[in-house]
PDB file of C-alpha atoms in Angstrom:
ATOM      1  CA  GLU R   1      11.640 -41.184  56.893  1.00 46.00           C
ATOM      2  CA  LEU R   2      11.521 -44.116  54.393  1.00 45.00           C
ATOM      3  CA  SER R   3      11.741 -41.846  51.436  1.00 55.00           C
ATOM      4  CA  ASN R   4      14.739 -40.073  52.869  1.00 60.00           C
ATOM      5  CA  GLN R   5      16.515 -43.451  53.306  1.00 63.00           C
ATOM      6  CA  LYS R   6      16.032 -44.256  49.619  1.00 66.00           C
ATOM      7  CA  ALA R   7      17.181 -40.879  48.488  1.00 69.00           C
ATOM      8  CA  GLU R   8      20.314 -40.819  50.621  1.00 82.00           C
ATOM      9  CA  PRO R   9      22.185 -43.411  48.444  1.00 83.00           C
ATOM     10  CA  PHE R  10      21.412 -41.511  45.316  1.00 87.00           C
ATOM     11  CA  ALA R  11      22.418 -38.168  46.875  1.00 90.00           C
ATOM     12  CA  SER R  12      25.778 -39.725  47.983  1.00 91.00           C
ATOM     13  CA  PHE R  13      26.280 -41.108  44.554  1.00 91.00           C
ATOM     14  CA  ILE R  14      25.648 -37.752  42.821  1.00 93.00           C
ATOM     15  CA  ALA R  15      27.884 -36.009  45.404  1.00 93.00           C
ATOM     16  CA  GLY R  16      30.745 -38.406  44.453  1.00 94.00           C
ATOM     17  CA  LEU R  17      30.116 -37.585  40.759  1.00 95.00           C
ATOM     18  CA  THR R  18      30.213 -33.966  41.446  1.00 95.00           C
ATOM     19  CA  SER R  19      33.395 -34.129  43.583  1.00 95.00           C
ATOM     20  CA  GLY R  20      35.075 -36.240  40.977  1.00 95.00           C
ATOM     21  CA  CYS R  21      34.328 -33.790  38.208  1.00 95.00           C
ATOM     22  CA  ALA R  22      35.653 -30.893  40.441  1.00 96.00           C
ATOM     23  CA  GLY R  23      38.868 -32.802  41.226  1.00 95.00           C
ATOM     24  CA  VAL R  24      39.608 -33.412  37.613  1.00 95.00           C
ATOM     25  CA  LEU R  25      38.733 -29.789  36.516  1.00 95.00           C
ATOM     26  CA  VAL R  26      40.841 -28.346  39.314  1.00 95.00           C
ATOM     27  CA  GLY R  27      43.662 -30.878  39.197  1.00 95.00           C
ATOM     28  CA  GLN R  28      44.246 -31.261  35.424  1.00 96.00           C
ATOM     29  CA  PRO R  29      45.958 -27.970  34.870  1.00 97.00           C
ATOM     30  CA  LEU R  30      48.301 -28.715  37.630  1.00 96.00           C
ATOM     31  CA  ASP R  31      48.973 -32.309  36.225  1.00 96.00           C
ATOM     32  CA  THR R  32      49.668 -30.838  32.794  1.00 96.00           C
ATOM     33  CA  VAL R  33      52.201 -28.363  34.158  1.00 96.00           C
ATOM     34  CA  LYS R  34      53.766 -31.314  36.190  1.00 96.00           C
ATOM     35  CA  VAL R  35      54.087 -33.559  33.149  1.00 95.00           C
ATOM     36  CA  ARG R  36      55.493 -30.732  31.020  1.00 95.00           C
ATOM     37  CA  LEU R  37      58.132 -29.979  33.540  1.00 95.00           C
ATOM     38  CA  GLN R  38      58.916 -33.735  33.911  1.00 94.00           C
ATOM     39  CA  THR R  39      59.240 -34.357  30.154  1.00 94.00           C
ATOM     40  CA  ALA R  40      60.753 -31.030  28.928  1.00 92.00           C
ATOM     41  CA  SER R  41      64.523 -30.335  28.606  1.00 87.00           C
ATOM     42  CA  HIS R  42      65.828 -28.711  31.901  1.00 83.00           C
ATOM     43  CA  THR R  43      66.272 -25.275  29.886  1.00 85.00           C
ATOM     44  CA  SER R  44      62.726 -25.041  28.701  1.00 91.00           C
ATOM     45  CA  TYR R  45      61.122 -23.850  31.935  1.00 94.00           C
ATOM     46  CA  THR R  46      62.511 -22.182  35.013  1.00 93.00           C
ATOM     47  CA  ASN R  47      59.805 -23.348  37.412  1.00 94.00           C
ATOM     48  CA  ALA R  48      56.088 -24.311  37.540  1.00 95.00           C
ATOM     49  CA  THR R  49      54.862 -20.611  37.157  1.00 96.00           C
ATOM     50  CA  ASP R  50      57.033 -20.077  34.128  1.00 96.00           C
ATOM     51  CA  CYS R  51      55.688 -23.359  32.563  1.00 96.00           C
ATOM     52  CA  PHE R  52      52.094 -22.329  33.327  1.00 97.00           C
ATOM     53  CA  LYS R  53      52.647 -18.950  31.784  1.00 97.00           C
ATOM     54  CA  LYS R  54      54.319 -20.230  28.603  1.00 96.00           C
ATOM     55  CA  ILE R  55      51.612 -22.869  28.115  1.00 96.00           C
ATOM     56  CA  VAL R  56      48.846 -20.271  28.294  1.00 97.00           C
ATOM     57  CA  THR R  57      50.721 -17.681  26.249  1.00 97.00           C
ATOM     58  CA  ASN R  58      51.799 -20.067  23.567  1.00 96.00           C
ATOM     59  CA  GLU R  59      48.864 -22.480  23.457  1.00 96.00           C
ATOM     60  CA  GLY R  60      45.942 -20.998  25.237  1.00 97.00           C
ATOM     61  CA  TYR R  61      44.115 -21.994  28.296  1.00 96.00           C
ATOM     62  CA  THR R  62      42.577 -24.961  26.786  1.00 96.00           C
ATOM     63  CA  ALA R  63      45.998 -26.613  26.469  1.00 96.00           C
ATOM     64  CA  LEU R  64      45.966 -26.944  30.194  1.00 97.00           C
ATOM     65  CA  TYR R  65      43.250 -29.547  29.856  1.00 96.00           C
ATOM     66  CA  LYS R  66      44.917 -31.582  27.245  1.00 93.00           C
ATOM     67  CA  GLY R  67      44.413 -35.324  28.095  1.00 92.00           C
ATOM     68  CA  SER R  68      41.560 -34.598  30.585  1.00 94.00           C
ATOM     69  CA  LEU R  69      38.999 -36.740  28.822  1.00 94.00           C
ATOM     70  CA  PRO R  70      39.984 -40.179  30.317  1.00 94.00           C
ATOM     71  CA  PRO R  71      40.237 -38.763  33.991  1.00 93.00           C
ATOM     72  CA  LEU R  72      36.948 -36.906  33.447  1.00 93.00           C
ATOM     73  CA  LEU R  73      35.108 -40.193  32.193  1.00 93.00           C
ATOM     74  CA  SER R  74      36.624 -42.423  35.073  1.00 93.00           C
ATOM     75  CA  GLY R  75      37.378 -40.089  38.050  1.00 91.00           C
ATOM     76  CA  PRO R  76      33.816 -39.044  38.820  1.00 94.00           C
ATOM     77  CA  PHE R  77      32.647 -42.719  38.747  1.00 94.00           C
ATOM     78  CA  ILE R  78      35.361 -43.776  41.084  1.00 94.00           C
ATOM     79  CA  ASN R  79      34.453 -41.108  43.619  1.00 94.00           C
ATOM     80  CA  ALA R  80      30.732 -41.857  43.128  1.00 94.00           C
ATOM     81  CA  ILE R  81      31.344 -45.508  44.115  1.00 95.00           C
ATOM     82  CA  LEU R  82      33.501 -44.573  47.081  1.00 94.00           C
ATOM     83  CA  PHE R  83      30.937 -42.056  48.418  1.00 93.00           C
ATOM     84  CA  PHE R  84      27.969 -44.594  47.890  1.00 92.00           C
ATOM     85  CA  SER R  85      30.049 -47.486  49.595  1.00 93.00           C
ATOM     86  CA  TYR R  86      30.882 -45.205  52.485  1.00 92.00           C
ATOM     87  CA  ASN R  87      27.305 -44.110  52.865  1.00 89.00           C
ATOM     88  CA  GLN R  88      26.072 -47.703  52.777  1.00 88.00           C
ATOM     89  CA  THR R  89      28.610 -49.008  55.099  1.00 90.00           C
ATOM     90  CA  SER R  90      27.883 -46.276  57.548  1.00 87.00           C
ATOM     91  CA  GLN R  91      24.233 -47.035  57.585  1.00 82.00           C
ATOM     92  CA  VAL R  92      24.857 -50.658  58.153  1.00 83.00           C
ATOM     93  CA  LYS R  93      27.305 -49.867  60.961  1.00 82.00           C
ATOM     94  CA  SER R  94      24.990 -47.464  62.655  1.00 79.00           C
ATOM     95  CA  LYS R  95      22.089 -50.100  62.814  1.00 77.00           C
ATOM     96  CA  ARG R  96      24.247 -52.411  64.996  1.00 71.00           C
TER      97      ARG R  96
END
């Protein structure tokens, strides 16, 4: 029981890191399309699907991940701290 209590905070931290990475990897292409739509002239793209297709066709799939390094370095740690804090707060609350 004691070793499980010590491992749980670490597990919640790792779960937060993992969810943060997954969130960036899934969300970054959508964010790239959104930014392109916001900054391009209104005649460049007809809709989000057209924007996505043109990015992939003209620049390749990796272009969807341009600018992903800062969120990838910060997002997972933010989630890890949130998961860890929630876990610790839940444990303190359950002991009352």
